[in-house]
Amino acid sequence: MNGFNDEIRLFIRVLEFMGTFAGAISGVRLSSAKRFDWFGASVVGLITAVGGGTLRDTLIDAPVFWMEDPFYIITSLLAVVAVAVFGRRFISGQVTWFVFDTVSISLFMVIGLQKSLFYGQSWWCAIILGVITAVAGGILRDVCINEVPLIFRKELYALACAAGGFLYFALPFVGLENLYARNVLSVLVIFVIRALAIKYHLGVPVLDGRGAPFRHRR
Amino acid sequence: MNGFNDEIRLFIRVLEFMGTFAGAISGVRLSSAKRFDWFGASVVGLITAVGGGTLRDTLIDAPVFWMEDPFYIITSLLAVVAVAVFGRRFISGQVTWFVFDTVSISLFMVIGLQKSLFYGQSWWCAIILGVITAVAGGILRDVCINEVPLIFRKELYALACAAGGFLYFALPFVGLENLYARNVLSVLVIFVIRALAIKYHLGVPVLDGRGAPFRHRR
Amino acid sequence: MNGFNDEIRLFIRVLEFMGTFAGAISGVRLSSAKRFDWFGASVVGLITAVGGGTLRDTLIDAPVFWMEDPFYIITSLLAVVAVAVFGRRFISGQVTWFVFDTVSISLFMVIGLQKSLFYGQSWWCAIILGVITAVAGGILRDVCINEVPLIFRKELYALACAAGGFLYFALPFVGLENLYARNVLSVLVIFVIRALAIKYHLGVPVLDGRGAPFRHRR
């Protein structure tokens, strides 16, 4: 990521650490429900934290981010330690859980979008790669614990990320060019959409077994 | 894919669009059986449609095909729209289903084989990469819906693809050099083998629990 | 892998063939429990055998090892033939199974570590990539047969590999520089740890459902 403006690099780094920590927590939390051992849970935490970004870097043929810098691995392991030490405080409570979960995906969305743009991807690829960065880790996590990935069934996960991505590219058309503002607004929008979706149980219409017309999730 | 003869490029593109559309339909259809929401079903459709080719491009270190050209994504989304609008007509009926399913894998086989050859792969790698292009999307689809991948248990999927691949390389030895004819014949052979396998319930012998000698599927 | 010393290359090749054979056996054995057909079992055997190395090569952006040399595929198919012919002798018996399984992961660990170093990875990346080489094939195998990956729950799999990796880098500090000795000792340590873990049912403490403090696996 040589072409990077140092300020932006630092900005992205901070986001990445926060998202990595949150992602690892979610991985450890869900593995614990399957009575994985601590090592297995750590691996799933790691996969959840860096899985999306690893897939993104493979697709854009960038060097894999966590291999260039030990801090991602260290951050993930810190999350495992945090769960081991503050177990209940860290992962019980729907609110805490929602915050970690949503902070993680909204940050990863913006990070993935930014990095893809820096690697010369088109705006629509950047959005898709952002969504991949945000949700692929969670999909890999759910595959590892042998569950149907939550994001295919739960409230507006990936769709919220996509909305944040579109906003990022829409803002300049309404005169807002500032990179920081656009990133922050995207994160906020994703966070708000997720919060509303959970508060009001909003969801995407469900496909019934016959793949027939719309019917709402019971 | 610069070294490409334009005619061949166009030929491959047409095959890719047809295969992508068929693949997305199959992904949406199977997700619907799991009551995924429309967004989840679209993602699974997308994964089914482009998953195999994405894995192939990663393995041969080619730029990922769907990132170079929005039409693959658009085609997949068109398939989702088609299912939403013509639901029953599109995806009910064993015959329709078989046709889409088999058109998809036979086209992907030939596409994957062609592209691998253009990227300098050996004939045996091209066959393997063709099979990967053909079936990996379906494997990823089945992993996403948390089922044992069909192709490991159903009638002669991958084996039919491999047979088509071998035919492609065998034809010149019997004097048939024409690229179009070889591609078309491979597709036809895969289609016919699949059709016979389903009509006469042909399958590969099953391994029993002890991994002991052959026994036929009950 | 141009920079390679020929002796080391040969050494690595021999290890790779042994590990590939063992990996394929384990894939076929577990698929057989799911009554996969022979082709499906062969594919799963292949995935188990080359999956970890393929992921490693993708991550370090090396050409995928099995595409450069048909012997890996041939070795995997030989393993399938071996299971078909000597079924019981090959895969029944806990000891035989343990030996194949553990030989496979310990060899893959060292191979992955070596290759990562040759590709200029740092020591900690080399250990992680070694563990990935060792266990990712098994994870992919378990995902294909729709089971929770064993290594997240079974005795000290990946942890034993990591220990072998750390030993590899620790030995020079106690004056042992010889590359062969370090490789052999790493393999032995992994093998011994696995053996002790199974004999004395050692495991990593389990996370209970609340992600609360340590409790030992029942």
XYZ file of C-alpha atoms in Angstrom:
654
model
C 0.000 0.000 0.000
C 2.812 2.348 -1.023
C 0.780 4.978 -2.834
C -0.943 5.742 0.469
C -1.173 9.123 2.068
C 0.274 8.547 5.553
C -2.645 10.172 7.315
C -5.085 7.898 5.515
C -2.908 4.895 6.261
C -2.992 5.689 9.968
C -6.749 6.291 9.804
C -7.250 2.916 8.107
C -4.916 1.204 10.576
C -6.870 2.440 13.589
C -10.143 1.268 12.021
C -8.567 -2.082 11.194
C -7.437 -2.676 14.768
C -10.872 -1.858 16.164
C -12.618 -4.042 13.611
C -10.153 -6.887 14.082
C -10.672 -6.853 17.839
C -14.446 -6.824 17.488
C -14.405 -9.562 14.856
C -12.252 -11.843 16.990
C -14.606 -11.352 19.942
C -17.571 -12.442 17.836
C -15.723 -15.524 16.601
C -14.701 -16.593 20.101
C -18.187 -15.916 21.427
C -19.939 -18.121 18.876
C -17.349 -20.915 19.087
C -17.821 -20.988 22.838
C -21.466 -21.907 22.248
C -20.167 -25.033 20.490
C -17.841 -25.898 23.357
C -14.749 -25.481 21.222
C -11.499 -25.633 23.155
C -9.645 -22.347 23.687
C -7.327 -22.968 20.784
C -10.155 -23.768 18.405
C -12.037 -20.709 19.581
C -8.943 -18.577 19.032
C -8.561 -19.921 15.508
C -12.215 -19.178 14.750
C -11.759 -15.728 16.291
C -8.751 -15.183 14.061
C -10.629 -16.427 10.986
C -13.560 -14.143 11.778
C -11.261 -11.178 12.315
C -8.979 -11.522 9.289
C -10.984 -13.818 6.992
C -12.836 -11.105 5.112
C -9.750 -8.969 4.558
C -7.735 -12.005 3.511
C -10.322 -12.898 0.870
C -10.386 -9.258 -0.288
C -6.589 -9.115 -0.588
C -6.563 -12.397 -2.505
C -9.203 -11.078 -4.921
C -7.439 -7.754 -5.555
C -4.078 -9.549 -5.565
C -2.696 -7.383 -2.743
C -0.223 -8.771 -0.209
C -2.295 -10.274 2.610
C -2.572 -7.545 5.240
C -2.033 -9.649 8.372
C 1.161 -11.171 6.960
C 2.770 -7.756 6.602
C 2.213 -6.694 10.187
C 1.986 -8.810 13.369
C -0.435 -6.402 15.028
C -3.499 -7.975 13.443
C -2.661 -11.384 14.879
C -1.706 -9.791 18.201
C -4.975 -7.831 18.261
C -6.957 -11.021 17.642
C -5.125 -12.822 20.418
C -5.721 -9.850 22.730
C -9.426 -10.277 22.013
C -9.163 -13.933 23.022
C -7.383 -12.957 26.228
C -10.038 -10.312 26.883
C -12.779 -12.923 26.547
C -10.848 -15.308 28.798
C -10.402 -12.654 31.470
C -13.587 -10.564 31.262
C -15.717 -13.327 29.732
C -19.183 -12.258 30.838
C -18.604 -8.542 30.689
C -17.261 -8.851 27.160
C -19.716 -11.086 25.429
C -22.926 -11.398 27.388
C -25.594 -8.749 26.880
C -27.370 -8.181 23.588
C -26.291 -4.542 23.463
C -22.580 -5.193 23.916
C -22.847 -7.966 21.375
C -24.706 -5.792 18.867
C -22.174 -2.980 19.289
C -19.141 -5.200 18.769
C -20.777 -7.018 15.897
C -21.896 -3.875 14.099
C -18.767 -1.845 14.779
C -16.842 -4.707 13.251
C -18.822 -4.964 10.007
C -19.211 -1.219 9.482
C -15.486 -0.597 9.938
C -14.525 -3.529 7.737
C -16.900 -2.266 5.050
C -15.161 1.111 4.885
C -11.688 -0.405 5.156
C -12.360 -2.842 2.338
C -13.857 -0.142 0.166
C -10.908 2.186 0.775
C -8.243 -0.437 0.127
C -9.969 -1.659 -3.024
C -10.064 1.900 -4.372
C -6.369 2.353 -3.562
C -5.754 -0.803 -5.567
C -7.504 0.710 -8.564
C -10.804 -1.125 -8.349
C -13.936 0.394 -9.827
C -16.574 1.889 -7.472
C -18.921 -1.101 -7.830
C -16.089 -3.585 -7.188
C -15.034 -1.488 -4.191
C -18.536 -1.781 -2.753
C -18.654 -5.550 -3.338
C -15.151 -5.979 -1.911
C -16.132 -3.834 1.051
C -19.136 -6.050 1.712
C -16.893 -9.111 1.348
C -14.420 -7.627 3.841
C -17.297 -6.960 6.211
C -19.234 -10.219 6.046
C -16.919 -12.945 4.698
C -15.243 -13.339 8.086
C -18.615 -13.984 9.661
C -19.565 -16.438 6.913
C -16.300 -18.347 7.415
C -16.940 -18.278 11.176
C -20.407 -19.792 10.725
C -19.084 -22.403 8.291
C -16.420 -23.355 10.852
C -19.046 -23.864 13.561
C -21.220 -25.687 11.013
C -24.168 -23.283 11.064
C -26.049 -21.610 8.216
C -24.331 -18.197 7.934
C -26.313 -15.677 9.975
C -25.991 -12.912 7.401
C -28.154 -14.863 4.952
C -30.999 -14.810 7.438
C -30.481 -12.016 9.934
C -31.453 -8.366 9.903
C -30.003 -6.406 7.047
C -26.352 -7.229 7.587
C -24.769 -7.085 4.174
C -27.478 -4.828 2.805
C -26.635 -2.227 5.456
C -22.981 -2.435 4.417
C -23.890 -2.031 0.761
C -25.989 1.019 1.653
C -23.011 2.555 3.444
C -20.876 1.858 0.393
C -23.325 3.509 -1.987
C -23.534 6.529 0.349
C -19.748 6.851 0.209
C -19.915 7.295 -3.552
C -23.116 9.349 -3.480
C -21.892 12.056 -1.079
C -19.586 13.826 -3.574
C -22.610 14.364 -5.823
C -24.214 16.386 -3.027
C -20.993 18.350 -2.614
C -19.392 16.456 0.264
C -15.891 15.576 -0.948
C -14.069 15.237 2.369
C -12.700 11.705 2.674
C -12.943 11.532 6.461
C -16.523 12.784 6.522
C -17.528 10.298 3.839
C -15.929 7.400 5.737
C -17.453 8.416 9.048
C -20.896 8.946 7.513
C -20.779 5.539 5.832
C -19.916 3.885 9.140
C -22.710 5.805 10.882
C -25.277 4.875 8.244
C -24.405 1.185 8.498
C -24.572 1.393 12.281
C -27.939 3.189 12.245
C -29.509 0.848 9.686
C -28.400 -2.156 11.757
C -29.727 -0.585 14.940
C -33.111 0.200 13.378
C -33.287 -3.265 11.814
C -32.766 -4.878 15.195
C -35.039 -2.481 17.121
C -37.933 -2.829 14.677
C -37.114 -6.387 13.513
C -36.737 -5.170 9.955
C -35.595 -7.792 7.529
C -35.437 -8.504 3.851
C -38.496 -10.428 2.626
C -37.987 -14.158 2.875
C -38.036 -16.637 -0.002
C -40.517 -19.377 0.783
C -39.706 -22.990 0.015
C -41.031 -22.785 -3.512
C -39.013 -19.712 -4.399
C -42.416 -18.113 -4.981
C -43.367 -14.428 -4.572
C -42.491 -12.388 -1.493
C -43.647 -13.333 1.965
C -42.437 -11.689 5.137
C -40.345 -13.468 7.743
C -42.512 -14.669 10.586
C -6.617 -12.319 -21.285
C -4.727 -10.184 -23.830
C -3.260 -12.947 -25.967
C -6.804 -13.879 -26.898
C -8.199 -14.238 -30.365
C -11.206 -11.879 -30.355
C -13.537 -14.480 -31.816
C -12.646 -16.939 -29.070
C -13.039 -14.205 -26.447
C -16.559 -13.480 -27.666
C -17.341 -17.202 -27.784
C -16.145 -17.616 -24.203
C -18.056 -14.527 -23.072
C -21.347 -15.835 -24.439
C -20.808 -19.181 -22.699
C -19.911 -17.370 -19.496
C -23.106 -15.305 -19.488
C -25.273 -18.374 -20.035
C -23.458 -20.348 -17.369
C -23.513 -17.457 -14.913
C -27.254 -17.014 -15.335
C -27.907 -20.739 -14.866
C -25.596 -20.923 -11.855
C -27.283 -18.003 -10.116
C -30.704 -19.591 -10.673
C -29.541 -22.790 -8.986
C -28.134 -20.867 -6.025
C -31.310 -18.868 -5.506
C -33.452 -21.975 -5.888
C -31.644 -23.949 -3.216
C -31.389 -21.018 -0.803
C -35.130 -20.538 -1.102
C -35.599 -24.038 0.327
C -33.796 -22.739 3.448
C -36.033 -19.672 3.669
C -33.135 -17.304 3.134
C -34.172 -13.707 2.652
C -33.922 -12.285 -0.863
C -30.578 -10.684 -0.186
C -29.085 -13.872 1.223
C -30.477 -15.822 -1.717
C -28.956 -13.318 -4.122
C -25.574 -13.637 -2.435
C -25.746 -17.432 -2.620
C -26.821 -17.125 -6.271
C -23.845 -14.884 -6.897
C -21.477 -17.254 -5.087
C -22.825 -20.213 -7.067
C -22.503 -18.311 -10.332
C -19.018 -16.837 -9.919
C -17.506 -18.987 -7.154
C -15.964 -21.629 -9.377
C -14.456 -19.130 -11.793
C -13.164 -17.017 -8.927
C -11.375 -20.010 -7.425
C -9.980 -20.891 -10.869
C -8.698 -17.352 -11.441
C -7.105 -17.334 -7.991
C -5.366 -20.650 -8.694
C -4.029 -19.608 -12.119
C -3.277 -16.130 -10.735
C -5.448 -14.424 -13.350
C -7.336 -11.224 -12.591
C -10.718 -12.287 -11.184
C -13.100 -12.310 -14.149
C -16.127 -10.682 -12.513
C -14.070 -7.765 -11.239
C -13.026 -6.813 -14.750
C -16.519 -6.610 -16.139
C -19.816 -5.719 -14.411
C -21.842 -7.975 -16.702
C -21.247 -11.076 -14.596
C -22.702 -9.421 -11.517
C -25.507 -7.935 -13.582
C -26.270 -11.333 -15.120
C -26.454 -12.897 -11.669
C -28.791 -10.183 -10.439
C -30.925 -10.621 -13.570
C -31.237 -14.286 -12.616
C -32.435 -13.247 -9.148
C -34.972 -10.875 -10.711
C -36.078 -13.639 -13.057
C -36.705 -15.962 -10.109
C -38.544 -13.199 -8.262
C -40.791 -12.528 -11.245
C -41.263 -15.939 -12.877
C -40.607 -17.946 -9.693
C -42.456 -21.121 -10.445
C -41.878 -21.168 -14.162
C -38.173 -20.713 -13.636
C -37.320 -23.125 -10.926
C -40.023 -25.697 -10.396
C -40.030 -28.777 -12.618
C -37.276 -31.386 -12.595
C -36.599 -30.944 -16.295
C -36.114 -27.170 -16.185
C -33.963 -27.619 -13.133
C -31.856 -30.342 -14.760
C -31.397 -28.252 -17.893
C -30.241 -25.137 -16.031
C -28.065 -27.143 -13.712
C -26.391 -29.143 -16.457
C -26.066 -26.277 -18.915
C -24.313 -24.397 -16.149
C -21.748 -27.058 -15.270
C -21.042 -28.114 -18.855
C -20.440 -24.521 -19.968
C -18.307 -23.715 -16.933
C -16.229 -26.839 -17.570
C -15.370 -25.716 -21.094
C -14.837 -22.095 -20.050
C -12.506 -23.082 -17.243
C -10.581 -25.461 -19.481
C -10.210 -22.824 -22.201
C -9.095 -20.056 -19.880
C -6.623 -22.330 -18.091
C -5.068 -23.281 -21.416
C -4.820 -19.627 -22.430
C -2.983 -19.043 -19.161
C -0.440 -21.679 -20.068
C -1.685 -24.517 -17.893
C -0.962 -28.123 -18.857
C -3.792 -30.271 -20.272
C -4.334 -32.147 -17.010
C -4.400 -28.917 -14.991
C -6.831 -27.462 -17.515
C -9.166 -30.419 -16.964
C -8.930 -30.120 -13.175
C -9.409 -26.347 -13.332
C -12.345 -26.858 -15.683
C -13.951 -29.245 -13.207
C -13.261 -26.746 -10.413
C -14.883 -23.969 -12.467
C -17.864 -26.245 -13.058
C -18.478 -27.650 -9.592
C -16.797 -25.360 -7.024
C -19.650 -22.850 -7.238
C -22.098 -25.606 -6.370
C -19.911 -26.830 -3.521
C -19.690 -23.299 -2.092
C -23.473 -22.991 -2.525
C -24.076 -26.205 -0.572
C -21.595 -25.154 2.128
C -23.445 -21.824 2.451
C -26.773 -23.599 2.958
C -25.047 -26.040 5.303
C -25.673 -29.202 3.269
C -23.288 -31.955 2.189
C -22.295 -30.894 -1.348
C -24.558 -32.659 -3.839
C -21.775 -33.402 -6.293
C -20.142 -35.782 -3.842
C -23.255 -37.911 -3.810
C -25.302 -37.197 -6.901
C -25.230 -38.702 -10.352
C -21.965 -38.272 -12.165
C -21.591 -34.524 -11.851
C -17.883 -33.884 -11.795
C -17.103 -37.144 -13.523
C -19.219 -36.065 -16.497
C -17.281 -32.796 -16.608
C -13.963 -34.614 -16.475
C -15.120 -36.870 -19.327
C -15.951 -33.800 -21.414
C -12.517 -32.422 -20.636
C -10.731 -35.593 -21.686
C -12.784 -35.660 -24.886
C -11.634 -32.114 -25.662
C -8.016 -33.277 -25.647
C -8.758 -36.633 -27.291
C -10.529 -35.251 -30.378
C -7.387 -33.926 -32.121
C -5.983 -37.450 -32.031
C -8.894 -38.591 -34.170
C -8.298 -35.678 -36.537
C -10.801 -33.166 -35.165
C -8.791 -29.981 -34.593
C -11.555 -27.365 -34.845
C -11.762 -25.448 -31.572
C -15.476 -24.714 -31.819
C -16.381 -28.306 -32.639
C -14.260 -29.592 -29.752
C -15.900 -27.167 -27.308
C -19.396 -27.956 -28.506
C -18.772 -31.720 -28.435
C -17.404 -31.520 -24.885
C -20.490 -29.629 -23.756
C -22.745 -32.145 -25.509
C -20.956 -35.133 -23.983
C -21.275 -33.682 -20.482
C -24.934 -32.922 -21.113
C -25.643 -36.426 -22.472
C -23.775 -38.214 -19.673
C -25.708 -36.196 -17.082
C -28.993 -36.910 -18.857
C -28.322 -40.665 -19.034
C -27.130 -40.699 -15.421
C -30.399 -39.145 -14.276
C -32.647 -41.189 -16.577
C -31.086 -44.524 -15.621
C -30.027 -43.519 -12.090
C -26.413 -44.213 -12.909
C -23.980 -43.330 -10.176
C -20.459 -43.967 -9.079
C -20.256 -46.919 -6.685
C -20.642 -45.836 -3.084
C -18.061 -46.234 -0.346
C -19.630 -48.011 2.589
C -18.827 -46.967 6.136
C -15.768 -49.168 6.330
C -14.259 -47.858 3.113
C -14.448 -51.486 2.018
C -14.744 -52.805 -1.562
C -17.348 -51.518 -4.001
C -21.036 -51.689 -3.280
C -23.702 -50.015 -5.367
C -25.846 -47.141 -4.110
C -29.155 -48.477 -2.903
C 10.949 -22.050 -5.887
C 14.082 -21.166 -7.889
C 16.332 -20.044 -5.050
C 16.135 -23.546 -3.618
C 19.098 -25.674 -2.745
C 18.491 -28.900 -4.699
C 19.068 -31.130 -1.687
C 16.459 -29.220 0.317
C 14.063 -29.330 -2.619
C 14.372 -33.106 -2.788
C 13.968 -33.339 0.994
C 10.812 -31.232 0.805
C 9.492 -33.243 -2.139
C 9.827 -36.529 -0.288
C 8.020 -35.082 2.728
C 5.326 -33.665 0.466
C 4.621 -37.012 -1.172
C 4.339 -38.758 2.188
C 2.091 -36.066 3.595
C -0.044 -35.917 0.465
C -0.603 -39.667 0.535
C -1.510 -39.628 4.213
C -3.810 -36.639 3.772
C -5.683 -38.239 0.895
C -6.175 -41.415 2.939
C -7.744 -39.420 5.755
C -10.072 -37.610 3.353
C -11.247 -40.824 1.698
C -11.661 -42.520 5.076
C -13.935 -39.841 6.497
C -15.954 -39.434 3.287
C -16.586 -43.158 3.291
C -18.361 -42.739 6.623
C -20.793 -40.443 4.798
C -21.337 -42.989 2.015
C -19.883 -40.655 -0.595
C -19.399 -42.280 -3.973
C -15.842 -43.126 -5.027
C -15.495 -39.976 -7.066
C -16.709 -37.735 -4.265
C -14.405 -39.515 -1.823
C -11.492 -39.014 -4.214
C -12.262 -35.303 -4.499
C -12.430 -34.969 -0.717
C -9.186 -36.955 -0.456
C -7.611 -34.587 -2.954
C -8.925 -31.521 -1.116
C -7.617 -32.861 2.194
C -4.235 -33.649 0.670
C -3.595 -30.433 -1.263
C -6.036 -27.982 0.349
C -3.695 -26.674 3.025
C -0.779 -26.199 0.652
C -3.031 -24.562 -1.913
C -4.239 -22.039 0.656
C -0.642 -21.424 1.749
C 0.522 -20.853 -1.834
C -2.369 -18.469 -2.440
C -1.494 -16.508 0.709
C 2.223 -16.223 -0.089
C 1.371 -15.662 -3.769
C 3.456 -18.645 -4.872
C 2.477 -20.753 -7.894
C 0.157 -23.478 -6.598
C 2.376 -26.489 -5.947
C 0.148 -29.225 -7.359
C -0.297 -27.371 -10.649
C 3.424 -27.377 -11.314
C 3.853 -31.096 -10.924
C 1.401 -33.962 -11.614
C 2.892 -36.154 -8.883
C 0.761 -34.609 -6.140
C -2.458 -35.452 -7.946
C -1.087 -38.890 -8.854
C -0.080 -39.484 -5.227
C -3.569 -38.574 -4.053
C -5.141 -40.904 -6.595
C -2.735 -43.659 -5.530
C -4.040 -43.186 -2.002
C -7.586 -43.634 -3.285
C -6.570 -46.784 -5.132
C -4.822 -48.020 -1.999
C -7.991 -47.544 0.030
C -10.035 -49.256 -2.690
C -7.692 -52.236 -2.750
C -6.511 -52.601 0.849
C -9.536 -50.884 2.409
C -9.547 -52.475 5.835
C -5.821 -52.777 6.244
C -5.358 -49.133 5.308
C -7.938 -47.292 7.265
C -9.358 -49.374 10.056
C -7.406 -49.513 13.323
C -6.921 -46.510 15.558
C -3.152 -46.823 15.465
C -2.840 -46.899 11.677
C -5.265 -44.003 11.521
C -3.372 -41.992 14.128
C -0.069 -42.617 12.365
C -1.344 -41.519 8.945
C -3.153 -38.568 10.396
C -0.244 -37.345 12.495
C 2.440 -38.057 9.906
C 0.392 -35.967 7.529
C 0.010 -32.900 9.742
C 3.563 -32.950 11.113
C 5.082 -33.205 7.636
C 2.779 -30.518 6.232
C 3.689 -28.226 9.137
C 7.400 -28.442 8.339
C 6.828 -28.206 4.583
C 4.671 -25.126 4.941
C 7.116 -23.498 7.315
C 10.047 -24.199 4.982
C 8.322 -22.968 1.852
C 7.073 -19.812 3.588
C 10.610 -19.021 4.724
C 11.939 -19.586 1.214
C 9.322 -17.092 0.051
C 10.668 -14.504 2.458
C 7.999 -14.716 5.153
C 8.821 -13.733 8.725
C 9.270 -16.491 11.345
C 5.837 -15.907 12.883
C 4.129 -15.936 9.459
C 6.052 -19.108 8.620
C 4.663 -20.771 11.755
C 1.099 -19.649 10.986
C 1.442 -20.700 7.350
C 2.884 -24.011 8.477
C -0.104 -24.594 10.737
C -2.415 -23.594 7.861
C -0.645 -26.072 5.562
C -1.041 -28.736 8.220
C -4.645 -28.254 9.283
C -6.500 -26.341 6.529
C -6.839 -29.484 4.420
C -8.539 -31.219 7.328
C -10.796 -28.236 7.939
C -11.830 -28.180 4.270
C -12.387 -31.957 4.466
C -14.683 -31.574 7.475
C -16.544 -28.683 5.835
C -17.078 -30.859 2.735
C -18.562 -33.666 4.818
C -20.585 -31.067 6.750
C -19.054 -31.703 10.182
C -17.598 -29.286 12.731
C -13.853 -29.375 11.982
C -12.204 -31.911 14.262
C -9.162 -29.768 14.941
C -11.285 -27.241 16.828
C -12.292 -29.913 19.296
C -9.791 -32.751 19.174
C -6.571 -33.339 21.059
C -3.968 -30.687 20.469
C -3.844 -30.824 16.695
C -2.870 -27.354 15.600
C -1.259 -26.546 18.930
C 1.138 -29.464 18.467
C 2.004 -28.106 15.020
C 2.601 -24.633 16.407
C 4.850 -26.123 19.103
C 6.895 -27.884 16.419
C 7.152 -24.606 14.557
C 8.382 -22.702 17.587
C 10.922 -25.455 18.274
C 12.241 -25.071 14.723
C 13.091 -21.435 15.440
C 14.197 -22.064 19.036
C 16.810 -24.730 18.254
C 19.414 -22.352 16.776
C 19.409 -20.461 20.076
C 20.587 -23.632 21.793
C 23.273 -24.074 19.156
C 21.510 -26.501 16.813
C 21.770 -24.911 13.367
C 21.507 -27.994 11.134
C 18.451 -27.651 8.884
C 17.769 -31.388 8.628
C 18.022 -31.908 12.385
C 15.693 -28.987 13.048
C 13.120 -30.308 10.573
C 13.295 -33.836 11.895
C 13.063 -32.668 15.519
C 10.048 -30.508 14.745
C 8.295 -33.451 13.125
C 9.180 -35.673 16.073
C 7.935 -33.147 18.623
C 4.608 -32.788 16.824
C 4.305 -36.559 16.597
C 5.143 -37.069 20.288
C 2.801 -34.314 21.501
C -0.045 -35.814 19.441
C 0.744 -39.300 20.736
C 0.798 -38.160 24.377
C -2.365 -36.118 23.865
C -4.200 -39.182 22.589
C -2.728 -41.611 25.144
C -3.496 -39.385 28.134
C -6.546 -37.673 26.606
C -4.870 -34.300 26.949
C -6.801 -31.423 25.472
C -6.999 -27.671 25.537
C -9.516 -26.450 28.155
C -12.976 -26.080 26.703
C -14.968 -22.871 26.482
C -18.340 -23.364 28.088
C -21.470 -21.940 26.513
C -21.106 -18.603 28.279
C -17.506 -18.097 27.175
C -16.791 -18.030 30.903
C -13.554 -19.027 32.671
C -11.809 -22.325 32.035
C -13.532 -25.638 32.534
C -12.105 -28.941 31.379
C -13.666 -31.041 28.638
C -15.862 -33.744 30.155
